Short mmCIF file of C-alpha atoms in Angstrom, two decimals:
data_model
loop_
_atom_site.label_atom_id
_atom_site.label_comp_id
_atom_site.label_asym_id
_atom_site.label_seq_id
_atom_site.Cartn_x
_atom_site.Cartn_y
_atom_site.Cartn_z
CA UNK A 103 0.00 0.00 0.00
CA UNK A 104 2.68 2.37 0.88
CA UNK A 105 4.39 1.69 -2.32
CA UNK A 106 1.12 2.16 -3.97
CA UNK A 107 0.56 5.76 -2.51
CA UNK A 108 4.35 6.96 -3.43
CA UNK A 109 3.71 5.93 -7.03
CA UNK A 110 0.53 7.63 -7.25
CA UNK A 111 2.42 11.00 -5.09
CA UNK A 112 4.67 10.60 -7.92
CA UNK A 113 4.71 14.02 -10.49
CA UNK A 114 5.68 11.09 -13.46
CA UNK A 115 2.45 9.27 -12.25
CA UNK A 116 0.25 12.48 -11.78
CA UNK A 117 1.31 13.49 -15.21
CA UNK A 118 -0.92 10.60 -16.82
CA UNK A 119 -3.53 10.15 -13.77
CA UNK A 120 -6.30 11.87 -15.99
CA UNK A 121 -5.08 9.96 -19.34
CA UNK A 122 -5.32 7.01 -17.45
CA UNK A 123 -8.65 7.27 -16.02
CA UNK A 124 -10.24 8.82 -19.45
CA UNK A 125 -12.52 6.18 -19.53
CA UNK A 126 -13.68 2.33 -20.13
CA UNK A 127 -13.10 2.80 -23.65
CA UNK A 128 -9.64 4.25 -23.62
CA UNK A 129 -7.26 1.93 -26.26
CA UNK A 130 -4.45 3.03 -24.66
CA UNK A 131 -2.10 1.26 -22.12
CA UNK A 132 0.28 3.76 -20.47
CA UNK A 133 3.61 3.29 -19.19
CA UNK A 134 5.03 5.08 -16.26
CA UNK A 135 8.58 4.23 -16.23
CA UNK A 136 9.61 4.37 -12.47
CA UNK A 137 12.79 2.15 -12.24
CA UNK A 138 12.53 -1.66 -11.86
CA UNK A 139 9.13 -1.55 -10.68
CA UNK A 140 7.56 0.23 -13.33
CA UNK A 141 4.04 -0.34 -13.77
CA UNK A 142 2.50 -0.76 -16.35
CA UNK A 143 -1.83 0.56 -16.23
CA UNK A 144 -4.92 -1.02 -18.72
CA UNK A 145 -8.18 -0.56 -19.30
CA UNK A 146 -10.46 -3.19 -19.69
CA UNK A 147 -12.33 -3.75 -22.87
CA UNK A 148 -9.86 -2.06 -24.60
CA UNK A 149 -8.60 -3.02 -28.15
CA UNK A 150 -5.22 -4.44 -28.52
CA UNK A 151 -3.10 -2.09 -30.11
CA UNK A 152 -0.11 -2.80 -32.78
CA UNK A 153 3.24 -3.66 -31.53
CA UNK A 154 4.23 -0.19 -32.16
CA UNK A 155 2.35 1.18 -28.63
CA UNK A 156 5.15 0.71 -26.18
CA UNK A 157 7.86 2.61 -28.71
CA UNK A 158 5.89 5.80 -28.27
CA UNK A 159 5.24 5.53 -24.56
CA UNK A 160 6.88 7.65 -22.31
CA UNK A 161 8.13 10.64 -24.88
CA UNK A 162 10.44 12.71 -23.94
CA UNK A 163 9.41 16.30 -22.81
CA UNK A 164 10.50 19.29 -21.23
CA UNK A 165 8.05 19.64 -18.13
CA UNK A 166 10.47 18.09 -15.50
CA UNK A 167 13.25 19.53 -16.55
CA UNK A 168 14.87 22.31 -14.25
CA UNK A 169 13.40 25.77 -15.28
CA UNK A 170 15.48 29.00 -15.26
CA UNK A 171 15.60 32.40 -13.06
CA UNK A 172 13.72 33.85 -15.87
CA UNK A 173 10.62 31.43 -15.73
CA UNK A 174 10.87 31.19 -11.87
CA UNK A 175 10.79 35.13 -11.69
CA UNK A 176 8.22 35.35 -14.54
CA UNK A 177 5.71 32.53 -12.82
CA UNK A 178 6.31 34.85 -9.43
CA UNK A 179 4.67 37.90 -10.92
CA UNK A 180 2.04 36.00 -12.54
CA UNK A 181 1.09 34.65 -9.50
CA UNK A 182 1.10 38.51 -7.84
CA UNK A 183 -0.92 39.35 -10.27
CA UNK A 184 -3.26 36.79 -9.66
CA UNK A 185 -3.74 37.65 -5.97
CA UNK A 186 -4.03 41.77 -6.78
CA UNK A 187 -6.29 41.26 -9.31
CA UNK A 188 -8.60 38.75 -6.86
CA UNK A 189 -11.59 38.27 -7.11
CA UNK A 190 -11.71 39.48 -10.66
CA UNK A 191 -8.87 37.07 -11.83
CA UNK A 192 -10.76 34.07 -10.45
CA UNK A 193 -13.47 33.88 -13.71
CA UNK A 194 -10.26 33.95 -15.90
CA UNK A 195 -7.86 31.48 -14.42
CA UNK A 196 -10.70 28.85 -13.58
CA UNK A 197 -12.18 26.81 -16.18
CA UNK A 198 -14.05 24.12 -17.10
CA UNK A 199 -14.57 21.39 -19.75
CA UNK A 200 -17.41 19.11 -20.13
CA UNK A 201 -17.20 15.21 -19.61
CA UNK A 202 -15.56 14.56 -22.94
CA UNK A 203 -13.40 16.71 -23.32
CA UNK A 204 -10.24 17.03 -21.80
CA UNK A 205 -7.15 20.20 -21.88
CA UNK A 206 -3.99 19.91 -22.00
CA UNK A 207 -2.28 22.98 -20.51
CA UNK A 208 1.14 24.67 -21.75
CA UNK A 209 3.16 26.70 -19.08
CA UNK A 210 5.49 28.96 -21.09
CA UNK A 211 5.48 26.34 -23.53
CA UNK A 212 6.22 23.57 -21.72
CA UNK A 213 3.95 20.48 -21.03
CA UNK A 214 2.34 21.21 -17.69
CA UNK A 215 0.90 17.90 -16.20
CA UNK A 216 -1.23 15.23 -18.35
CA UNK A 217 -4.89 15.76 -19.66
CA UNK A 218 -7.15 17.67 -17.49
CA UNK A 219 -10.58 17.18 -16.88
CA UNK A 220 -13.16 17.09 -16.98
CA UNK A 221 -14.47 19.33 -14.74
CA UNK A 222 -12.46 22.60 -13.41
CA UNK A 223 -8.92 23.31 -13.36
CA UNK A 224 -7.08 26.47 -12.99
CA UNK A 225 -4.59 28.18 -14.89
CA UNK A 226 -2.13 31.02 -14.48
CA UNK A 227 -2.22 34.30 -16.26
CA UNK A 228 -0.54 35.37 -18.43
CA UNK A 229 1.76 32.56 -18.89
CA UNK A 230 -0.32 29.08 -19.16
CA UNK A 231 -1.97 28.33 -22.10
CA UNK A 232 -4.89 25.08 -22.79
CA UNK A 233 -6.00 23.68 -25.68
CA UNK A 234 -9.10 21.82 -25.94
CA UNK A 235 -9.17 18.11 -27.16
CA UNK A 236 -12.78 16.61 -27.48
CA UNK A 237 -12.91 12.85 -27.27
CA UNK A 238 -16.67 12.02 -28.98
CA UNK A 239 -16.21 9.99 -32.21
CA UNK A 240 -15.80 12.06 -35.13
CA UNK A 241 -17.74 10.90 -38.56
CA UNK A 242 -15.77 12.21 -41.76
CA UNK A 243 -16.47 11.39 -45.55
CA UNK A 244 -13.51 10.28 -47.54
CA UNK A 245 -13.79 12.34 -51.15
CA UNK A 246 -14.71 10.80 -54.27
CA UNK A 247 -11.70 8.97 -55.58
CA UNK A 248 -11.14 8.36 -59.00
CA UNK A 249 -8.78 5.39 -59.94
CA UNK A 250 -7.52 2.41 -61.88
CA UNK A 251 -8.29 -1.12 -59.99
CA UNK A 252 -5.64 -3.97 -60.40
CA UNK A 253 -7.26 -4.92 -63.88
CA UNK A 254 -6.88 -1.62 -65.44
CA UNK A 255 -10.92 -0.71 -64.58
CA UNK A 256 -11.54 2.74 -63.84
CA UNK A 257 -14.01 3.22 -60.72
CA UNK A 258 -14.88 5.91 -58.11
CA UNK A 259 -14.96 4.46 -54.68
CA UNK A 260 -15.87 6.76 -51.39
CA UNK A 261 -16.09 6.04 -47.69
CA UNK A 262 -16.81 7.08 -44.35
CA UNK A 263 -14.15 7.06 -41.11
CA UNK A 264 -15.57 6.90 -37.72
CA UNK A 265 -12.49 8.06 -35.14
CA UNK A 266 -11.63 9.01 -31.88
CA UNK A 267 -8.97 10.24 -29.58
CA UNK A 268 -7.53 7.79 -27.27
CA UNK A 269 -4.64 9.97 -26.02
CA UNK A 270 -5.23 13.64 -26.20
CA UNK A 271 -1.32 14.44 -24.98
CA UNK A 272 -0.60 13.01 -28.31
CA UNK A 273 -2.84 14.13 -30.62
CA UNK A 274 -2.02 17.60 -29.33
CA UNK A 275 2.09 17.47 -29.22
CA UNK A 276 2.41 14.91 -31.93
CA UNK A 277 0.55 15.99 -34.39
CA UNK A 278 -0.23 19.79 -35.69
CA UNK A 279 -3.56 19.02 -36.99
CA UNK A 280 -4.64 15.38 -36.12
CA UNK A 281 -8.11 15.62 -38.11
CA UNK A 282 -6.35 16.89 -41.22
CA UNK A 283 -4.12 14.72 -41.02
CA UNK A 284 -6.29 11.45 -40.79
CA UNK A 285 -8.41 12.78 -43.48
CA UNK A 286 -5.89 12.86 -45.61
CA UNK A 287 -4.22 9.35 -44.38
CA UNK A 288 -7.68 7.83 -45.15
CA UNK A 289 -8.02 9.46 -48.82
CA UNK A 290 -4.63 8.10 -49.67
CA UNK A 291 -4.90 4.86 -47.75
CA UNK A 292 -8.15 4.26 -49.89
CA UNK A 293 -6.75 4.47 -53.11
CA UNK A 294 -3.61 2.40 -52.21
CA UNK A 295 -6.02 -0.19 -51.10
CA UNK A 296 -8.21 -0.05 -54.27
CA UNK A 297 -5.33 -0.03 -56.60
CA UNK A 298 -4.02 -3.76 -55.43
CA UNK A 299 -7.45 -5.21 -56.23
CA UNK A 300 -9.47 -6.88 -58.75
CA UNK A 301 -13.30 -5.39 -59.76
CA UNK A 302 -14.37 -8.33 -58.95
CA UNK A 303 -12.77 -8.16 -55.54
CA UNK A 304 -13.72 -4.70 -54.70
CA UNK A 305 -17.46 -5.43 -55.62
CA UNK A 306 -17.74 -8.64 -53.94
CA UNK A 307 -15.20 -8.27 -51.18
CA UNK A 308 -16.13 -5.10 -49.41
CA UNK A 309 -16.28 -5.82 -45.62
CA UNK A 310 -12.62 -7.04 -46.37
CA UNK A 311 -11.63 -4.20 -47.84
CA UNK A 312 -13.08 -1.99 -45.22
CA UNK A 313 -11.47 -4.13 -42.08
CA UNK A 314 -8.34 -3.75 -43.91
CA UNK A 315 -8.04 -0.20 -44.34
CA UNK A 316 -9.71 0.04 -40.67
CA UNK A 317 -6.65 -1.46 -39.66
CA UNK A 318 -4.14 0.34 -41.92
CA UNK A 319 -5.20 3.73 -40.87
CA UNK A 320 -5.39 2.46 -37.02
CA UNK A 321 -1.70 1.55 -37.10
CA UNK A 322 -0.67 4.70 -38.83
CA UNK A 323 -2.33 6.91 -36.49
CA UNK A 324 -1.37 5.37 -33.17
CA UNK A 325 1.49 7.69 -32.35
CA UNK A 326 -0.68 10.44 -32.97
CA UNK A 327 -3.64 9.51 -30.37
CA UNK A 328 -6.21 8.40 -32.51
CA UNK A 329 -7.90 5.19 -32.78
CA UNK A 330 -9.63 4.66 -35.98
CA UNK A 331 -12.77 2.41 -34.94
CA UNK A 332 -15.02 1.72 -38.49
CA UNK A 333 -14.14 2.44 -41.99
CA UNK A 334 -16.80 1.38 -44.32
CA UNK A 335 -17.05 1.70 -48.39
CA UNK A 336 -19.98 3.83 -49.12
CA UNK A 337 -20.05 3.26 -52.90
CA UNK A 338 -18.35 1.78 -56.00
CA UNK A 339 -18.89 3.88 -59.56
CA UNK A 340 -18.61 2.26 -62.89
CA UNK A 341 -18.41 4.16 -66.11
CA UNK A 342 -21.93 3.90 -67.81
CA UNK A 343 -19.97 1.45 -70.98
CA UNK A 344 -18.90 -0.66 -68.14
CA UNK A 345 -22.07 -1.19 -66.33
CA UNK A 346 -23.55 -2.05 -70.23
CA UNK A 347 -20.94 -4.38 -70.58
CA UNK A 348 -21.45 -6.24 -66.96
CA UNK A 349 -24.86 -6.08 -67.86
CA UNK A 350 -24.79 -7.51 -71.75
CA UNK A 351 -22.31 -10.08 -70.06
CA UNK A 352 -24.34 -11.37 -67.21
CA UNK A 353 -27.78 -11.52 -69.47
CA UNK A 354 -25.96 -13.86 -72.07
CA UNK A 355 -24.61 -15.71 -69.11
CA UNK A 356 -28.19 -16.06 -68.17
CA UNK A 357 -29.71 -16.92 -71.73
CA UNK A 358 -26.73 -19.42 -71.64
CA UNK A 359 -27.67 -21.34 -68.73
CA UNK A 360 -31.32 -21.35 -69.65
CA UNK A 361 -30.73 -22.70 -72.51
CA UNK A 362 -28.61 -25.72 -71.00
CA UNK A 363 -31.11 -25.93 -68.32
CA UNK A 364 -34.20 -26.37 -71.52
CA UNK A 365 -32.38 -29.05 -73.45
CA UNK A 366 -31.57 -31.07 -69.81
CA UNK A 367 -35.36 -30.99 -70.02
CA UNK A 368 -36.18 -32.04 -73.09
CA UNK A 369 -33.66 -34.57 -72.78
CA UNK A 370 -35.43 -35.82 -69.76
CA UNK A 371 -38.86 -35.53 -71.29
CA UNK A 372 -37.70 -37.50 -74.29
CA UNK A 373 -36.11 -40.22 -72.10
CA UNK A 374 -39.43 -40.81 -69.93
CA UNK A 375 -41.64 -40.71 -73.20
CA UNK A 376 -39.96 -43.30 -74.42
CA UNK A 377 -40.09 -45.53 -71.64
CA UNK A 378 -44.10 -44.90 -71.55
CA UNK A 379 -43.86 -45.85 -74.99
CA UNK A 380 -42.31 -49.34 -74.21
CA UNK A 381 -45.07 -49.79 -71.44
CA UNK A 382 -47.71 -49.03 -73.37
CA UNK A 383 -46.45 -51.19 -76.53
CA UNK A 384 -46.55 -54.02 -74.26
CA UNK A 385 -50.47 -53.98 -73.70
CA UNK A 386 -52.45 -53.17 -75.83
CA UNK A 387 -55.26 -51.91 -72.97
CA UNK A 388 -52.93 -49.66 -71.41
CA UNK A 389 -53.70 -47.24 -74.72
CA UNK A 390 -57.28 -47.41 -74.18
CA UNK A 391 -56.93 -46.21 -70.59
CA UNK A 392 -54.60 -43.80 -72.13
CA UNK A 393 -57.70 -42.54 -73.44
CA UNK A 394 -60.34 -42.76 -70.86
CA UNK A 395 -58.20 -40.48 -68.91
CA UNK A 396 -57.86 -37.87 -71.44
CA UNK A 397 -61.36 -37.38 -72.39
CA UNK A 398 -61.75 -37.40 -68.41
CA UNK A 399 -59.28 -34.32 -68.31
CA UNK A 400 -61.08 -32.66 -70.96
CA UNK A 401 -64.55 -33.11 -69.70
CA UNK A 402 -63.67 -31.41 -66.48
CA UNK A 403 -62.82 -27.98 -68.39
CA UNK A 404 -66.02 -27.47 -69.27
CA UNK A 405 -65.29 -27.37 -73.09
CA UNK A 406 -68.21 -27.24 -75.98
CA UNK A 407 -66.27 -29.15 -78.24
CA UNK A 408 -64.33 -32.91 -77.35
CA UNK A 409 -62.18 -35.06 -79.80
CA UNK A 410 -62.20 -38.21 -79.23
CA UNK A 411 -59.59 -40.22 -80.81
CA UNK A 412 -61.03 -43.11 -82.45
CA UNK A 413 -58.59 -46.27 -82.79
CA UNK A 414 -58.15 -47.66 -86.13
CA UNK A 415 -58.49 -51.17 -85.30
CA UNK A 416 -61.95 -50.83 -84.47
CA UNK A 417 -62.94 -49.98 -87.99
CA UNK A 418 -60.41 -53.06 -89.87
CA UNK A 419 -63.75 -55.38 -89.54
CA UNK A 420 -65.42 -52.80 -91.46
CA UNK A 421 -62.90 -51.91 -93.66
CA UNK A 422 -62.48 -55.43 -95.23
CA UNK A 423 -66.40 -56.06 -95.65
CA UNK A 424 -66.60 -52.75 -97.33
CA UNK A 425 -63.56 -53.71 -99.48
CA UNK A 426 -65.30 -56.88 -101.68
CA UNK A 427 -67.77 -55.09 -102.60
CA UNK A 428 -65.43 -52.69 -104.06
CA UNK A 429 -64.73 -53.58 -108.34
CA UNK A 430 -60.86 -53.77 -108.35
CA UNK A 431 -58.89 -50.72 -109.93
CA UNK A 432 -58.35 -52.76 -113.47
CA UNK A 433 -62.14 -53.40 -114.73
CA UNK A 434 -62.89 -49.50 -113.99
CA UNK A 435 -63.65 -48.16 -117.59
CA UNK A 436 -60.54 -45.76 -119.15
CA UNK A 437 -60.69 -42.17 -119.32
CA UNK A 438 -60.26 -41.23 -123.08
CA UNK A 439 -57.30 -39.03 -123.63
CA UNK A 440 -57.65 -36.02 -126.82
CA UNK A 441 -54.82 -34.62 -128.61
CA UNK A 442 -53.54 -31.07 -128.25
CA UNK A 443 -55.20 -29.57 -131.13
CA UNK A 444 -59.10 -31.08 -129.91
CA UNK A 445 -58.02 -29.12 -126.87
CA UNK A 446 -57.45 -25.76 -128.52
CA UNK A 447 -60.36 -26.10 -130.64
CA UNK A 448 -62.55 -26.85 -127.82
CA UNK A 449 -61.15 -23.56 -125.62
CA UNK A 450 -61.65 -21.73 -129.04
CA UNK A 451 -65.42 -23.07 -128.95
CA UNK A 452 -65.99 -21.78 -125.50
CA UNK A 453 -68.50 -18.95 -124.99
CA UNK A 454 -67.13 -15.78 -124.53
CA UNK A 455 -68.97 -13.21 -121.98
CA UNK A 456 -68.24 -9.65 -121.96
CA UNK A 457 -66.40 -8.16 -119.00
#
């Protein structure tokens, strides 16, 4: 316990007290190097960070470092000042940030303490400085961007960037302008990613392509204190001639298949007609059944009109009575057959109307 309470009465350990406790979310494990027993703080729930974390821990800065007569005397008549100019100076050293945000305050330009907040804190005229650092996720579009996929296709892919600050120290001494800076990360990081793919890829293979720049950007923007948490890829433009060609492509692929699909059929059909055929061959009832249950079919439409298909064999008996009485085709007398010219004349005979 009594080691506990030094390391917490520690200025390296109050430097990061209010990093540390910046909530359940925080990504961020911080060091405090304090000899052999450094310790080494977590918060739970938290993602687990590239390997890259514990190089940037413990930067180097100026805040512990011995300060001059100048900045001694300097901090001396601030603090005069502050006590003259009481009660007045109270409103304008004191302030206050909201729940998620935090400050990180600069006492003639050097770091003084860790992230503040939130609530009150005070500063010193004339000499401290704060700058604000809000730690809400932050929703940003990635522009339009125009470029060649893997096969040589030219497409126009966007996406959206949710972030967050997971170390404010950082993203305020690390970085000049940590939102500029990951927008333009992201824009270039996009069309990296898009330019090492296939169309097919990128039209089928978006989730992928999103958890990998998700994790691209996260790495890159560690040292700066921000923790990229969802990239996803909004949209993916063809050029109108390519969207006529996917589409004249995938409709013959279509006609293509129905086609195979058809003649399967018909092969099918052909196969089992056959087979009826054999059945049917081999008893000669099965055909009048046949027909029993087609005129059964038919009757149940309603129709006017029925055919019923009348078996030849039923009429041979007929046939061959019919037949004797019949003279055969030799004793019929012959048809007299006239020349050419008894065919004019008889045209030339013919009674002619007028028209």
């Amino acid at each position: 316990m009594e080691s506990q309470s030094q390391q917490q009465d520690s200025p390296v350990y109050a430097n990061y007290e209010d990093m540390r406790n910046s909530g359940p979310t925080s990504s961020t494990a911080y060091m405090i190097n304090m000899g052999p027993g450094a310790v080494a703080t977590e918060q739970p729930q938290q993602r687990k960070r590239s390997g890259l974390n514990q190089q940037y821990r413990g930067f180097k800065t100026s805040e512990n470092e011995p300060r001059g007569c100048m900045e001694w005397l300097v901090t001396i008549l601030s603090v005069l000042v502050f006590i003259i100019t009481s009660p007045i100076s109270i409103f304008i050293c004191f302030k206050v940030v909201a729940e998620y945000e935090r400050a990180i305050i600069f006492r003639l330009g050097r770091l003084s303490g860790g992230a503040r907040g939130p609530g009150m804190f005070f500063i010193l005229p004339c000499i401290d400085e704060y700058r604000k650092v809000d730690l809400r996720t932050v929703t940003f579009n990635v522009p339009q961007q125009e470029m060649l996929t893997k096969d040589s296709v030219t497409v126009t892919v966007d996406a959206v960037v949710y972030y967050r600050i997971s170390d404010p120290l950082y993203a305020v001494i690390q970085v000049e302008d940590y939102s500029l800076s990951t927008r333009l990360l992201a824009a270039t990081t996009l069309r990296n990613i898009v330019g090492t793919r296939n169309l097919s890829e990128l039209l089928t293979e978006r989730e992928i392509l999103a958890h990998h720049m998700q994790a691209t950007l996260d790495e890159a923007t560690e040292p700066w204190g921000v923790m990229v948490e969802r990239v996803e890829i909004k949209d993916v433009s063809l050029p109108v001639s390519m969207q006529r060609a996917m589409a004249a492509e995938a409709e013959a692929a279509r006609d293509a298949r129905a086609k195979v699909i058809a003649a399967e059929g018909e092969k099918k059909s052909a196969t089992a007609l056959k087979e009826a055929s054999d059945v049917i061959s081999s008893s000669p009832s099965a055909l009048q059944l046949r027909y029993l249950q087609t005129l059964s079919s038919i009757s149940a439409e309603k129709n006017s009109t029925i055919v019923f298909p009348l078996p030849m064999e039923l009429l041979t008996p007929y046939l061959a009575k019919y037949a004797q009485l019949m003279p055969p085709p030799s004793t019929l007398p012959p048809v007299p057959e006239k020349s050419d010219a008894e065919l004019i004349n008889a045209a030339a005979a013919w009674p002619k109307t007028n028209l």
